[in-house]
XYZ file of C-alpha atoms in Angstrom:
357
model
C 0.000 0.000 0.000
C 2.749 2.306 0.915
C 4.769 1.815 -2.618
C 1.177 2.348 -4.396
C 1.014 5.736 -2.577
C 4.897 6.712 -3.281
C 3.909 5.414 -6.951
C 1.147 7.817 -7.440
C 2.619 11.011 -5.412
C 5.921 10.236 -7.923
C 3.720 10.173 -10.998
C 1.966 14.068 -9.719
C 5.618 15.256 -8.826
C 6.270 14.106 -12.432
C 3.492 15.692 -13.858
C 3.683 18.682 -12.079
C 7.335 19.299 -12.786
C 6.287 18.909 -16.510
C 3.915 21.362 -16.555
C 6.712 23.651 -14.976
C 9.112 23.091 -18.285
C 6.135 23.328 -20.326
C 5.103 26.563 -19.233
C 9.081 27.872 -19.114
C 9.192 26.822 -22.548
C 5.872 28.473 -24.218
C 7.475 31.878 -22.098
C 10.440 31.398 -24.207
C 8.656 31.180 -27.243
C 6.313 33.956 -27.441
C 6.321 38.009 -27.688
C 4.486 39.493 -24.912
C 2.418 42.534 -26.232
C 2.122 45.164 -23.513
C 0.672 47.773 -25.586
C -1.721 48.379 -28.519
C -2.633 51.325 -30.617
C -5.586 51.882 -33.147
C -5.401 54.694 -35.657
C -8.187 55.265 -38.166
C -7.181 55.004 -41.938
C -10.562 55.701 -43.705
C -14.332 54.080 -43.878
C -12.977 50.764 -44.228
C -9.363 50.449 -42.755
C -7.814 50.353 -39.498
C -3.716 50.818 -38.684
C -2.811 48.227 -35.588
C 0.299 48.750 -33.684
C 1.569 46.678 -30.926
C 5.085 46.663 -28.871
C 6.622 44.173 -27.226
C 9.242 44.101 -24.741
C 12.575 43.042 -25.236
C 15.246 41.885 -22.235
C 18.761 42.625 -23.194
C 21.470 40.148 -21.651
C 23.042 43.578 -19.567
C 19.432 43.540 -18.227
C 18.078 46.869 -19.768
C 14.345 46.931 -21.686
C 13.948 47.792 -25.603
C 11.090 47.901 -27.189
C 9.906 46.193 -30.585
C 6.854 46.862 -32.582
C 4.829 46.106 -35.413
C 2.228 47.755 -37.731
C -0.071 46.998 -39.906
C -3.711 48.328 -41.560
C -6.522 45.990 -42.113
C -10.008 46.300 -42.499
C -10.556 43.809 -39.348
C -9.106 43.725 -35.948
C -8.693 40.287 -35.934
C -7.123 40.096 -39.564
C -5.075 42.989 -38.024
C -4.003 40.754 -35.387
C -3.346 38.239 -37.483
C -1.124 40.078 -39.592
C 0.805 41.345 -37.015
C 1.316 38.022 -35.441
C 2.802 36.898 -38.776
C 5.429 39.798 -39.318
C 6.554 38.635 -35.898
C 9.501 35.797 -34.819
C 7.110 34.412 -32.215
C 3.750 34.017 -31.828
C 2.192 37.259 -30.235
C 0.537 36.881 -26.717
C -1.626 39.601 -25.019
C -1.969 37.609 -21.507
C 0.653 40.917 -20.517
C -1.338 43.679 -22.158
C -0.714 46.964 -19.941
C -2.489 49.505 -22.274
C -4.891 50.305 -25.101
C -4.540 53.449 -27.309
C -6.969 54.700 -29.291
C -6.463 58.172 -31.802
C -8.612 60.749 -31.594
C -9.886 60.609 -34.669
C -10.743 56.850 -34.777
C -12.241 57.644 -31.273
C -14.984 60.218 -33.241
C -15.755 57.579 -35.394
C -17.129 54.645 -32.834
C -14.794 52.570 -30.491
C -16.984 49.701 -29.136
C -15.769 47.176 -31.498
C -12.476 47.771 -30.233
C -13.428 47.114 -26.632
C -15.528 44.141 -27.738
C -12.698 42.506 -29.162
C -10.338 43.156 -25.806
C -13.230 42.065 -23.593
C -13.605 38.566 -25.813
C -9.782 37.887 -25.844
C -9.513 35.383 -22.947
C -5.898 36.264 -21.935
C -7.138 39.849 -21.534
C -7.709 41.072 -18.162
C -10.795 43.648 -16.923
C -8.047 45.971 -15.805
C -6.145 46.665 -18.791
C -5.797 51.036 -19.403
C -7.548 52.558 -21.824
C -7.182 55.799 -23.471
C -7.676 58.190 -25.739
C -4.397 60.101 -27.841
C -4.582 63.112 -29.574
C -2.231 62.562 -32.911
C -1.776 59.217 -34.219
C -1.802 56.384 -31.406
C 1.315 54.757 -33.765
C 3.572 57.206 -32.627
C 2.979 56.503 -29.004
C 3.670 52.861 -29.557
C 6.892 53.485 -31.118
C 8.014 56.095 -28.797
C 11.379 54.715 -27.232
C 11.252 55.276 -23.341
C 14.413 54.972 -21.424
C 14.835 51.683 -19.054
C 11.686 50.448 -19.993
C 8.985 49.321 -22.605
C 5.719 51.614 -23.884
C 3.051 49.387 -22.020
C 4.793 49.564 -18.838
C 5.766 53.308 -19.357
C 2.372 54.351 -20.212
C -0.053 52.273 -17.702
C 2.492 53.388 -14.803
C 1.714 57.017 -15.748
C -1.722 56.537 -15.853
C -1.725 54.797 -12.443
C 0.342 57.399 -11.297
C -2.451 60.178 -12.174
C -5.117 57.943 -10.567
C -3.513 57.699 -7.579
C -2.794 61.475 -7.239
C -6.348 62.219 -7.730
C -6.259 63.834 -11.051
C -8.236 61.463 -12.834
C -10.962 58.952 -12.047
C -10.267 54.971 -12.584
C -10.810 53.915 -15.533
C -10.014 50.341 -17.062
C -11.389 48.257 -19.755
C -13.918 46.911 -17.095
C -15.537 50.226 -16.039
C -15.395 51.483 -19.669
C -17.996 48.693 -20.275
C -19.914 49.096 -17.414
C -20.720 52.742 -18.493
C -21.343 52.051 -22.000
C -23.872 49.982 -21.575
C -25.369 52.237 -18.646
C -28.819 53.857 -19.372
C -27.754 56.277 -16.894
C -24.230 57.627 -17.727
C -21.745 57.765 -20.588
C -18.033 56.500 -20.471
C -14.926 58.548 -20.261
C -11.283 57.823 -20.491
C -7.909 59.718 -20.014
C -6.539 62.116 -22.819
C -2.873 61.715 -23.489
C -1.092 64.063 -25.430
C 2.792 64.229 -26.697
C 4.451 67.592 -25.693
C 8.429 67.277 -26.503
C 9.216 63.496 -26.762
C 7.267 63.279 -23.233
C 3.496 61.514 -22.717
C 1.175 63.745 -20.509
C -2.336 64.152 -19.342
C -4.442 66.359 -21.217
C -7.759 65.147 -19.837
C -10.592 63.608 -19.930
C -12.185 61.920 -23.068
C -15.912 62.199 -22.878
C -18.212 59.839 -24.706
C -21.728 59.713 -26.231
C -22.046 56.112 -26.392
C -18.870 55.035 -28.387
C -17.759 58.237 -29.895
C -15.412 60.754 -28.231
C -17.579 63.926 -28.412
C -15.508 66.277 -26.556
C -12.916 67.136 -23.393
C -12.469 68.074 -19.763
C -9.630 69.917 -19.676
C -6.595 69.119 -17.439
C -6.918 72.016 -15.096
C -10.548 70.957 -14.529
C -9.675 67.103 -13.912
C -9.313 67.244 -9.971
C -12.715 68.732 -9.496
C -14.313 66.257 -12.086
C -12.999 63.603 -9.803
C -14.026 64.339 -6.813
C -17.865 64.330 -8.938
C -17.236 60.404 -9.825
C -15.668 58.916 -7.107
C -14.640 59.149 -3.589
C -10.868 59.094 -3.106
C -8.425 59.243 -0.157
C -5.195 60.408 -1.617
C -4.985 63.481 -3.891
C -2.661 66.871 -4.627
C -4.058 70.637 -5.153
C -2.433 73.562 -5.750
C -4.178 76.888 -4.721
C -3.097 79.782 -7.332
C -3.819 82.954 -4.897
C -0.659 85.133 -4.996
C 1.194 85.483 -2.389
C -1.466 83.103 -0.637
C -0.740 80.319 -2.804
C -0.583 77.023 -1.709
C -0.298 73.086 -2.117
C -2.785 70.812 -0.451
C -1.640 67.007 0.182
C -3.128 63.999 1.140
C -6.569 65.061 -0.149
C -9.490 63.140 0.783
C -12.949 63.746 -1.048
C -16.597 62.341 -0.866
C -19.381 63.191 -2.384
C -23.336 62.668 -1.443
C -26.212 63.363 -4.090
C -29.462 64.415 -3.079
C -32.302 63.981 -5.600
C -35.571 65.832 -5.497
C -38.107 64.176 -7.207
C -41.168 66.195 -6.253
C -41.767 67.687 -10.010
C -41.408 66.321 -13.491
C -37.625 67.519 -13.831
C -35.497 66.026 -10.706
C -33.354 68.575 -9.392
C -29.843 67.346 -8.276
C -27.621 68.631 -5.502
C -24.199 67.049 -5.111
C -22.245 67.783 -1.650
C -18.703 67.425 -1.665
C -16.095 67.360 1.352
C -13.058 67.786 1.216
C -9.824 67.290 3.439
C -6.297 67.951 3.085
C -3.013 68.789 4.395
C -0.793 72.210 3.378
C 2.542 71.125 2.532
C 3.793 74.207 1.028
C 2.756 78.031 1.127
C 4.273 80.703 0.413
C 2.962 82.639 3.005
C 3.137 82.487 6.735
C 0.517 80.290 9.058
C 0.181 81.819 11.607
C -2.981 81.624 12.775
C -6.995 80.458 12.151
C -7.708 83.046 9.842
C -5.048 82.179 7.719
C -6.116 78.616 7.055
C -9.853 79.649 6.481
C -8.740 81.687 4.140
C -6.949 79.364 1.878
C -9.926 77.030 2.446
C -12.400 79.526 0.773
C -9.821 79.888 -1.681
C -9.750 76.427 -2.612
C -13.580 76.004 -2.421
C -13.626 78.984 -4.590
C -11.547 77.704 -7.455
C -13.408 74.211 -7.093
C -16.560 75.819 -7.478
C -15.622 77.284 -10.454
C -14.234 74.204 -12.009
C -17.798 72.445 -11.742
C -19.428 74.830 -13.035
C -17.695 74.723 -16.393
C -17.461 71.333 -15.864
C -21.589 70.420 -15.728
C -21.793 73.669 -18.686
C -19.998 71.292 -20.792
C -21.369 67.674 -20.327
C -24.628 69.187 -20.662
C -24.105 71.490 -24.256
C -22.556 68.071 -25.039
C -25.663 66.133 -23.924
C -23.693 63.869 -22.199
C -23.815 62.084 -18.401
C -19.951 61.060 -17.202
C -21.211 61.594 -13.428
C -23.992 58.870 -14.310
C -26.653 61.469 -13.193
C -29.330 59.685 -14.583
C -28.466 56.052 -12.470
C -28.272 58.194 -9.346
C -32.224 59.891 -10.359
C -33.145 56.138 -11.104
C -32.260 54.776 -8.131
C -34.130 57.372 -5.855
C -37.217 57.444 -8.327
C -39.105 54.533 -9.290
C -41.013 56.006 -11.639
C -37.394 56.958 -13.735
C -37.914 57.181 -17.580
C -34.331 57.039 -19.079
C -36.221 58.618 -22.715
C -37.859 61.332 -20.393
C -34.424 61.714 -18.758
C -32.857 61.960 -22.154
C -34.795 64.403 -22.832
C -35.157 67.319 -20.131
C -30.858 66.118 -19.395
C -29.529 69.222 -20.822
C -32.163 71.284 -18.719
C -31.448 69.477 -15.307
C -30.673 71.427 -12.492
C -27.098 70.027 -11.009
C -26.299 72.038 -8.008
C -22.887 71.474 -6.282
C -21.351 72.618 -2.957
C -18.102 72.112 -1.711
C -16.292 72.256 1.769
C -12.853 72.031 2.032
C -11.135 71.443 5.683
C -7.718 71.585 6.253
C -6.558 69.596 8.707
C -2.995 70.967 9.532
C -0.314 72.421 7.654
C 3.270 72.125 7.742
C 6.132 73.897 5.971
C 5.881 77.370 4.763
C 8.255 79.616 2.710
């Protein structure tokens, strides 16, 4: 009885230890495609553009790419993966690029065919370029490769509180929302560097306009909560930067007439790191609080101007009027959207402050 039992744990170990070489070997044998990039040709044609990461034996990262235009995105695919040594894998994709102008035209099929690839993962970045989405592939970024490069910068913005989240998972969830409308990041090049620009807004599939970058923060703290975040206060010799910002919102529908009004309360806490003034005193720290709630307040109100002359719901309004009103029409929302009353107030509190110049 005992041999049968060392006989059968030898034949797992065996097994197990094949499965091991196996895998080491298929590694070995593919490209690992960490970014994509989709520029629009015409009515009919589509330029793909992938890079893959290559390890140099002194242990740096280059980067290797391929393009091609196709009138499908799988033929595209497919001809990439034949101008390639190895087979191409996306089980490692980082980061999806999409142009501006193939944005305007419709991106769903695009996302379709990420969410249907079954080494793709819900998380992968998405975003939107302005220029051709090639030229951020190719792009050659010092110690390591474009996917990499690019999704770290992304995360980096998320985390700072400049932008909302946004992956290939939520980008779903809010195009197929009756209530809302998907967004994404807006990268642009400025000399041989990859920055925010900000936010891609979307009616349905099709990039329809932008929040600008100096309105970001505010439009975040309108999406999500968050409990890291940086703002700077522009007031002279009053100016300031706020840390370790901390925002929540509450919405409060009123559904008493045939048009819902909205109010959305936002608080807001933070730390001064820097000012150029002195602290040295209450006063002083109320005062860069109205500042701050000031130039916040201004930001949504050319934020919710825009989204509404572009008849379009980022915040997801209309899920927040539906879930407080059970008699919600999302036609009769449609409709009376651009005529909704959206009123915002914000409090900031600082919590302490620290060095001052």
């Amino acid at each position: 009885m005992k041999k049968l039992q060392l006989s059968f744990i030898n034949i797992v170990l065996m097994i197990l230890l094949t499965g091991c070489v196996s895998e080491e070997k298929i590694i070995d044998d593919i490209d690992l495609v960490t970014a994509v990039g989709y520029d629009y040709v015409d009515a009919n044609y589509v330029r793909g553009t992938v890079s893959i990461p290559v390890f140099k034996p002194d242990k740096t990262i280059s980067t290797q790419t391929f393009s091609d235009v196709s009138s499908l995105i799988r033929e595209n695919r497919a001809k990439l993966d034949s101008e390639a040594d190895k087979p191409l894998f996306s089980g490692k994709l980082e980061v999806a690029l999409y142009s501006e102008e193939l944005a305007e035209h419709g991106i769903y099929e695009f996302i379709d065919y990420l969410s249907r690839e079954p080494s793709i993962g819900s998380r992968v970045l998405l975003a939107v370029v302005e220029g051709k989405a090639k030229d951020y592939i190719i792009k050659k970024f010092p110690s390591t490769d474009t996917g990499l490069y690019i999704s770290t910068l992304l995360e980096k913005y998320i985390e700072k509180g400049t932008i909302p989240k946004t992956n290939l998972h939520q980008m779903k969830y809010l195009y197929f929302s009756k209530g809302g409308d998907p967004f994404l990041p807006l990268l642009k090049m400025k000399n041989g560097k990859v920055k925010i620009n900000g936010i891609a807004l979307f009616k349905d599939d099709r990039y329809v306009g932008k929040i600008p970058f100096k309105q970001t923060f505010a439009f975040k703290t309108l999406v999500e909560n968050f409990e890291s975040g940086i703002f700077p206060i522009h007031n002279g010799r009053n100016s300031a930067v706020v840390e370790n910002v901390k925002a929540k919102r509450h919405y409060t529908v009123d559904t008493s007439k045939s048009v819902p009004k909205v109010r959305i309360d936002i608080s807001i806490n933070g730390v001064v790191r820097e000012h150029k003034g002195t602290i040295n005193n209450q006063k002083v720290v109320q005062g860069l609080e109205k500042e701050m709630e000031k130039q916040i307040s201004k930001d949504y109100k050319k934020i919710i101007a825009t989204i509404q002359e572009l008849n379009v719901d980022p915040i997801g309004l209309g899920d927040i009027i539906k879930s407080q009103d059970r008699s919600f029409n999302v036609n009769k929302y449609k409709a009376y959207y651009r005529e909704l009353p959206i009123k915002t107030n914000v409090k900031v509190k600082i919590t302490e402050y620290g060095v001052t110049k």
